[in-house]
Amino acid sequence: MISPSTLPQQDPIHITVVYEGDAYELDTYEGEYRNLMMLIFDSLYTEEFGECKGMGRCGSCLVEILSSGQTLDPMERNEESTIKKMTAPRKDIRLACQLLINSSLKDIKIKILREYQ
Ligand code: FES
């Protein structure tokens, strides 16, 4: 049996999410959630957020990156084409389901975009 003290320590990943004018401070760690969409869906119970459950096709998890101290993982073609269907492509608009929970999200501040849905 592994005791909690023998488990590797992970730095928390702090994320600020702006949703309908309110800012929510969320803490997670690598591996707790598959991606940013799952963290937001589970923490904020946002309606109609993440409808395709992370397939990168519905665009319901569109977010704007307000600030980020890290370089985010690059966009895959699937993500780019879904965003193009919804809005003019900008490098600060991403699909939350395509952003994996890892150190690149540390101290990121994002806004959930509802106006494109
Ligand atoms: S959950 Fe559908 S595109 Fe992200």
mmCIF file with all atom_site columns, C-alpha atoms and ligand atoms in Angstrom:
data_model
loop_
_atom_site.group_PDB
_atom_site.id
_atom_site.type_symbol
_atom_site.label_atom_id
_atom_site.label_alt_id
_atom_site.label_comp_id
_atom_site.label_asym_id
_atom_site.label_entity_id
_atom_site.label_seq_id
_atom_site.pdbx_PDB_ins_code
_atom_site.Cartn_x
_atom_site.Cartn_y
_atom_site.Cartn_z
_atom_site.occupancy
_atom_site.B_iso_or_equiv
_atom_site.pdbx_formal_charge
_atom_site.auth_seq_id
_atom_site.auth_comp_id
_atom_site.auth_asym_id
_atom_site.auth_atom_id
_atom_site.pdbx_PDB_model_num
ATOM   1   C  CA  . MET A 1 1   ? 0.000   0.000  0.000   1.00 0.00 ? 1   MET A CA  1
ATOM   2   C  CA  . ILE A 1 2   ? 1.237   3.473  -0.886  1.00 0.00 ? 2   ILE A CA  1
ATOM   3   C  CA  . SER A 1 3   ? 0.891   6.053  1.836   1.00 0.00 ? 3   SER A CA  1
ATOM   4   C  CA  . PRO A 1 4   ? 0.067   9.635  0.827   1.00 0.00 ? 4   PRO A CA  1
ATOM   5   C  CA  . SER A 1 5   ? 3.521   10.798 1.929   1.00 0.00 ? 5   SER A CA  1
ATOM   6   C  CA  . THR A 1 6   ? 5.205   8.545  -0.677  1.00 0.00 ? 6   THR A CA  1
ATOM   7   C  CA  . LEU A 1 7   ? 3.132   9.931  -3.579  1.00 0.00 ? 7   LEU A CA  1
ATOM   8   C  CA  . PRO A 1 8   ? 4.964   12.456 -5.751  1.00 0.00 ? 8   PRO A CA  1
ATOM   9   C  CA  . GLN A 1 9   ? 4.072   16.053 -4.904  1.00 0.00 ? 9   GLN A CA  1
ATOM   10  C  CA  . GLN A 1 10  ? 2.532   18.025 -7.748  1.00 0.00 ? 10  GLN A CA  1
ATOM   11  C  CA  . ASP A 1 11  ? 2.424   21.767 -8.022  1.00 0.00 ? 11  ASP A CA  1
ATOM   12  C  CA  . PRO A 1 12  ? -1.151  23.005 -8.147  1.00 0.00 ? 12  PRO A CA  1
ATOM   13  C  CA  . ILE A 1 13  ? -2.306  24.557 -11.396 1.00 0.00 ? 13  ILE A CA  1
ATOM   14  C  CA  . HIS A 1 14  ? -4.247  27.722 -10.660 1.00 0.00 ? 14  HIS A CA  1
ATOM   15  C  CA  . ILE A 1 15  ? -6.780  28.840 -13.279 1.00 0.00 ? 15  ILE A CA  1
ATOM   16  C  CA  . THR A 1 16  ? -9.062  31.889 -13.270 1.00 0.00 ? 16  THR A CA  1
ATOM   17  C  CA  . VAL A 1 17  ? -12.292 31.485 -15.225 1.00 0.00 ? 17  VAL A CA  1
ATOM   18  C  CA  . VAL A 1 18  ? -14.500 34.477 -16.041 1.00 0.00 ? 18  VAL A CA  1
ATOM   19  C  CA  . TYR A 1 19  ? -18.077 33.371 -16.627 1.00 0.00 ? 19  TYR A CA  1
ATOM   20  C  CA  . GLU A 1 20  ? -21.043 35.720 -17.020 1.00 0.00 ? 20  GLU A CA  1
ATOM   21  C  CA  . GLY A 1 21  ? -19.137 38.581 -15.373 1.00 0.00 ? 21  GLY A CA  1
ATOM   22  C  CA  . ASP A 1 22  ? -17.896 36.657 -12.329 1.00 0.00 ? 22  ASP A CA  1
ATOM   23  C  CA  . ALA A 1 23  ? -14.340 35.388 -11.812 1.00 0.00 ? 23  ALA A CA  1
ATOM   24  C  CA  . TYR A 1 24  ? -13.884 31.875 -10.403 1.00 0.00 ? 24  TYR A CA  1
ATOM   25  C  CA  . GLU A 1 25  ? -10.546 30.725 -8.990  1.00 0.00 ? 25  GLU A CA  1
ATOM   26  C  CA  . LEU A 1 26  ? -9.979  27.024 -9.674  1.00 0.00 ? 26  LEU A CA  1
ATOM   27  C  CA  . ASP A 1 27  ? -7.112  24.819 -8.539  1.00 0.00 ? 27  ASP A CA  1
ATOM   28  C  CA  . THR A 1 28  ? -6.293  21.495 -10.121 1.00 0.00 ? 28  THR A CA  1
ATOM   29  C  CA  . TYR A 1 29  ? -3.253  19.379 -10.913 1.00 0.00 ? 29  TYR A CA  1
ATOM   30  C  CA  . GLU A 1 30  ? -2.009  17.441 -13.900 1.00 0.00 ? 30  GLU A CA  1
ATOM   31  C  CA  . GLY A 1 31  ? -4.062  14.271 -14.328 1.00 0.00 ? 31  GLY A CA  1
ATOM   32  C  CA  . GLU A 1 32  ? -7.070  15.357 -12.220 1.00 0.00 ? 32  GLU A CA  1
ATOM   33  C  CA  . TYR A 1 33  ? -9.044  16.266 -15.358 1.00 0.00 ? 33  TYR A CA  1
ATOM   34  C  CA  . ARG A 1 34  ? -8.474  15.328 -18.968 1.00 0.00 ? 34  ARG A CA  1
ATOM   35  C  CA  . ASN A 1 35  ? -8.762  18.891 -20.213 1.00 0.00 ? 35  ASN A CA  1
ATOM   36  C  CA  . LEU A 1 36  ? -9.865  22.432 -19.312 1.00 0.00 ? 36  LEU A CA  1
ATOM   37  C  CA  . MET A 1 37  ? -13.419 21.818 -20.515 1.00 0.00 ? 37  MET A CA  1
ATOM   38  C  CA  . MET A 1 38  ? -13.886 18.924 -18.055 1.00 0.00 ? 38  MET A CA  1
ATOM   39  C  CA  . LEU A 1 39  ? -12.558 21.032 -15.155 1.00 0.00 ? 39  LEU A CA  1
ATOM   40  C  CA  . ILE A 1 40  ? -14.939 23.905 -15.991 1.00 0.00 ? 40  ILE A CA  1
ATOM   41  C  CA  . PHE A 1 41  ? -17.899 21.593 -16.615 1.00 0.00 ? 41  PHE A CA  1
ATOM   42  C  CA  . ASP A 1 42  ? -17.350 19.843 -13.280 1.00 0.00 ? 42  ASP A CA  1
ATOM   43  C  CA  . SER A 1 43  ? -16.632 22.989 -11.252 1.00 0.00 ? 43  SER A CA  1
ATOM   44  C  CA  . LEU A 1 44  ? -19.071 25.563 -12.608 1.00 0.00 ? 44  LEU A CA  1
ATOM   45  C  CA  . TYR A 1 45  ? -21.937 23.451 -13.999 1.00 0.00 ? 45  TYR A CA  1
ATOM   46  C  CA  . THR A 1 46  ? -22.151 25.694 -17.043 1.00 0.00 ? 46  THR A CA  1
ATOM   47  C  CA  . GLU A 1 47  ? -25.166 24.983 -19.233 1.00 0.00 ? 47  GLU A CA  1
ATOM   48  C  CA  . GLU A 1 48  ? -24.523 23.650 -22.719 1.00 0.00 ? 48  GLU A CA  1
ATOM   49  C  CA  . PHE A 1 49  ? -20.760 23.783 -22.192 1.00 0.00 ? 49  PHE A CA  1
ATOM   50  C  CA  . GLY A 1 50  ? -18.851 20.902 -23.700 1.00 0.00 ? 50  GLY A CA  1
ATOM   51  C  CA  . GLU A 1 51  ? -21.742 19.351 -25.626 1.00 0.00 ? 51  GLU A CA  1
ATOM   52  C  CA  . CYS A 1 52  ? -19.609 17.002 -27.758 1.00 0.00 ? 52  CYS A CA  1
ATOM   53  C  CA  . LYS A 1 53  ? -17.668 15.947 -24.626 1.00 0.00 ? 53  LYS A CA  1
ATOM   54  C  CA  . GLY A 1 54  ? -14.302 16.939 -25.964 1.00 0.00 ? 54  GLY A CA  1
ATOM   55  C  CA  . MET A 1 55  ? -14.414 15.804 -29.579 1.00 0.00 ? 55  MET A CA  1
ATOM   56  C  CA  . GLY A 1 56  ? -13.499 19.328 -30.716 1.00 0.00 ? 56  GLY A CA  1
ATOM   57  C  CA  . ARG A 1 57  ? -16.516 19.571 -33.026 1.00 0.00 ? 57  ARG A CA  1
ATOM   58  C  CA  . CYS A 1 58  ? -19.366 21.448 -31.305 1.00 0.00 ? 58  CYS A CA  1
ATOM   59  C  CA  . GLY A 1 59  ? -17.499 24.631 -30.343 1.00 0.00 ? 59  GLY A CA  1
ATOM   60  C  CA  . SER A 1 60  ? -19.577 25.028 -27.182 1.00 0.00 ? 60  SER A CA  1
ATOM   61  C  CA  . CYS A 1 61  ? -16.404 25.235 -25.074 1.00 0.00 ? 61  CYS A CA  1
ATOM   62  C  CA  . LEU A 1 62  ? -15.000 28.313 -26.787 1.00 0.00 ? 62  LEU A CA  1
ATOM   63  C  CA  . VAL A 1 63  ? -12.834 30.408 -24.457 1.00 0.00 ? 63  VAL A CA  1
ATOM   64  C  CA  . GLU A 1 64  ? -10.805 33.583 -24.767 1.00 0.00 ? 64  GLU A CA  1
ATOM   65  C  CA  . ILE A 1 65  ? -7.333  33.588 -23.240 1.00 0.00 ? 65  ILE A CA  1
ATOM   66  C  CA  . LEU A 1 66  ? -7.214  36.815 -21.208 1.00 0.00 ? 66  LEU A CA  1
ATOM   67  C  CA  . SER A 1 67  ? -3.709  36.247 -19.866 1.00 0.00 ? 67  SER A CA  1
ATOM   68  C  CA  . SER A 1 68  ? -1.219  33.441 -19.754 1.00 0.00 ? 68  SER A CA  1
ATOM   69  C  CA  . GLY A 1 69  ? 2.292   33.340 -18.413 1.00 0.00 ? 69  GLY A CA  1
ATOM   70  C  CA  . GLN A 1 70  ? 3.115   30.163 -20.333 1.00 0.00 ? 70  GLN A CA  1
ATOM   71  C  CA  . THR A 1 71  ? 3.210   29.100 -23.951 1.00 0.00 ? 71  THR A CA  1
ATOM   72  C  CA  . LEU A 1 72  ? 0.082   27.069 -24.646 1.00 0.00 ? 72  LEU A CA  1
ATOM   73  C  CA  . ASP A 1 73  ? 0.124   23.786 -26.511 1.00 0.00 ? 73  ASP A CA  1
ATOM   74  C  CA  . PRO A 1 74  ? -0.292  24.469 -30.249 1.00 0.00 ? 74  PRO A CA  1
ATOM   75  C  CA  . MET A 1 75  ? -3.667  24.171 -31.976 1.00 0.00 ? 75  MET A CA  1
ATOM   76  C  CA  . GLU A 1 76  ? -4.440  20.958 -33.837 1.00 0.00 ? 76  GLU A CA  1
ATOM   77  C  CA  . ARG A 1 77  ? -6.144  21.153 -37.240 1.00 0.00 ? 77  ARG A CA  1
ATOM   78  C  CA  . ASN A 1 78  ? -9.457  19.930 -35.834 1.00 0.00 ? 78  ASN A CA  1
ATOM   79  C  CA  . GLU A 1 79  ? -9.540  22.753 -33.274 1.00 0.00 ? 79  GLU A CA  1
ATOM   80  C  CA  . GLU A 1 80  ? -8.619  25.355 -35.864 1.00 0.00 ? 80  GLU A CA  1
ATOM   81  C  CA  . SER A 1 81  ? -11.396 24.320 -38.258 1.00 0.00 ? 81  SER A CA  1
ATOM   82  C  CA  . THR A 1 82  ? -14.058 24.286 -35.513 1.00 0.00 ? 82  THR A CA  1
ATOM   83  C  CA  . ILE A 1 83  ? -13.057 27.791 -34.391 1.00 0.00 ? 83  ILE A CA  1
ATOM   84  C  CA  . LYS A 1 84  ? -13.106 29.037 -37.999 1.00 0.00 ? 84  LYS A CA  1
ATOM   85  C  CA  . LYS A 1 85  ? -16.745 27.924 -38.283 1.00 0.00 ? 85  LYS A CA  1
ATOM   86  C  CA  . MET A 1 86  ? -17.661 30.068 -35.282 1.00 0.00 ? 86  MET A CA  1
ATOM   87  C  CA  . THR A 1 87  ? -15.550 33.203 -35.443 1.00 0.00 ? 87  THR A CA  1
ATOM   88  C  CA  . ALA A 1 88  ? -12.620 34.834 -37.160 1.00 0.00 ? 88  ALA A CA  1
ATOM   89  C  CA  . PRO A 1 89  ? -9.554  32.907 -36.012 1.00 0.00 ? 89  PRO A CA  1
ATOM   90  C  CA  . ARG A 1 90  ? -7.478  34.624 -33.330 1.00 0.00 ? 90  ARG A CA  1
ATOM   91  C  CA  . LYS A 1 91  ? -4.651  33.078 -31.406 1.00 0.00 ? 91  LYS A CA  1
ATOM   92  C  CA  . ASP A 1 92  ? -6.330  34.019 -28.101 1.00 0.00 ? 92  ASP A CA  1
ATOM   93  C  CA  . ILE A 1 93  ? -9.502  32.033 -28.900 1.00 0.00 ? 93  ILE A CA  1
ATOM   94  C  CA  . ARG A 1 94  ? -9.295  28.313 -28.081 1.00 0.00 ? 94  ARG A CA  1
ATOM   95  C  CA  . LEU A 1 95  ? -11.465 25.286 -27.427 1.00 0.00 ? 95  LEU A CA  1
ATOM   96  C  CA  . ALA A 1 96  ? -11.233 24.402 -23.724 1.00 0.00 ? 96  ALA A CA  1
ATOM   97  C  CA  . CYS A 1 97  ? -11.576 20.715 -24.572 1.00 0.00 ? 97  CYS A CA  1
ATOM   98  C  CA  . GLN A 1 98  ? -8.359  20.831 -26.590 1.00 0.00 ? 98  GLN A CA  1
ATOM   99  C  CA  . LEU A 1 99  ? -6.306  22.381 -23.775 1.00 0.00 ? 99  LEU A CA  1
ATOM   100 C  CA  . LEU A 1 100 ? -4.906  19.582 -21.665 1.00 0.00 ? 100 LEU A CA  1
ATOM   101 C  CA  . ILE A 1 101 ? -4.434  20.183 -17.961 1.00 0.00 ? 101 ILE A CA  1
ATOM   102 C  CA  . ASN A 1 102 ? -0.680  20.593 -17.653 1.00 0.00 ? 102 ASN A CA  1
ATOM   103 C  CA  . SER A 1 103 ? 1.841   23.192 -16.537 1.00 0.00 ? 103 SER A CA  1
ATOM   104 C  CA  . SER A 1 104 ? 1.168   25.320 -19.646 1.00 0.00 ? 104 SER A CA  1
ATOM   105 C  CA  . LEU A 1 105 ? -2.138  26.345 -18.013 1.00 0.00 ? 105 LEU A CA  1
ATOM   106 C  CA  . LYS A 1 106 ? -0.516  27.496 -14.776 1.00 0.00 ? 106 LYS A CA  1
ATOM   107 C  CA  . ASP A 1 107 ? -1.954  30.889 -13.716 1.00 0.00 ? 107 ASP A CA  1
ATOM   108 C  CA  . ILE A 1 108 ? -3.926  31.262 -16.938 1.00 0.00 ? 108 ILE A CA  1
ATOM   109 C  CA  . LYS A 1 109 ? -6.991  33.540 -16.984 1.00 0.00 ? 109 LYS A CA  1
ATOM   110 C  CA  . ILE A 1 110 ? -9.726  32.694 -19.443 1.00 0.00 ? 110 ILE A CA  1
ATOM   111 C  CA  . LYS A 1 111 ? -13.230 33.881 -20.270 1.00 0.00 ? 111 LYS A CA  1
ATOM   112 C  CA  . ILE A 1 112 ? -16.031 31.576 -21.381 1.00 0.00 ? 112 ILE A CA  1
ATOM   113 C  CA  . LEU A 1 113 ? -17.429 32.940 -24.646 1.00 0.00 ? 113 LEU A CA  1
ATOM   114 C  CA  . ARG A 1 114 ? -21.186 32.519 -24.807 1.00 0.00 ? 114 ARG A CA  1
ATOM   115 C  CA  . GLU A 1 115 ? -21.892 34.987 -27.599 1.00 0.00 ? 115 GLU A CA  1
ATOM   116 C  CA  . TYR A 1 116 ? -20.697 32.545 -30.279 1.00 0.00 ? 116 TYR A CA  1
ATOM   117 C  CA  . GLN A 1 117 ? -23.128 29.811 -29.269 1.00 0.00 ? 117 GLN A CA  1
HETATM 118 S  S1  . FES B 2 .   ? -16.617 20.111 -26.118 1.00 0.00 ? 1   FES B S1  1
HETATM 119 FE FE1 . FES B 2 .   ? -17.231 20.255 -28.177 1.00 0.00 ? 1   FES B FE1 1
HETATM 120 S  S2  . FES B 2 .   ? -15.694 21.417 -29.101 1.00 0.00 ? 1   FES B S2  1
HETATM 121 FE FE2 . FES B 2 .   ? -15.076 21.303 -27.054 1.00 0.00 ? 1   FES B FE2 1
#
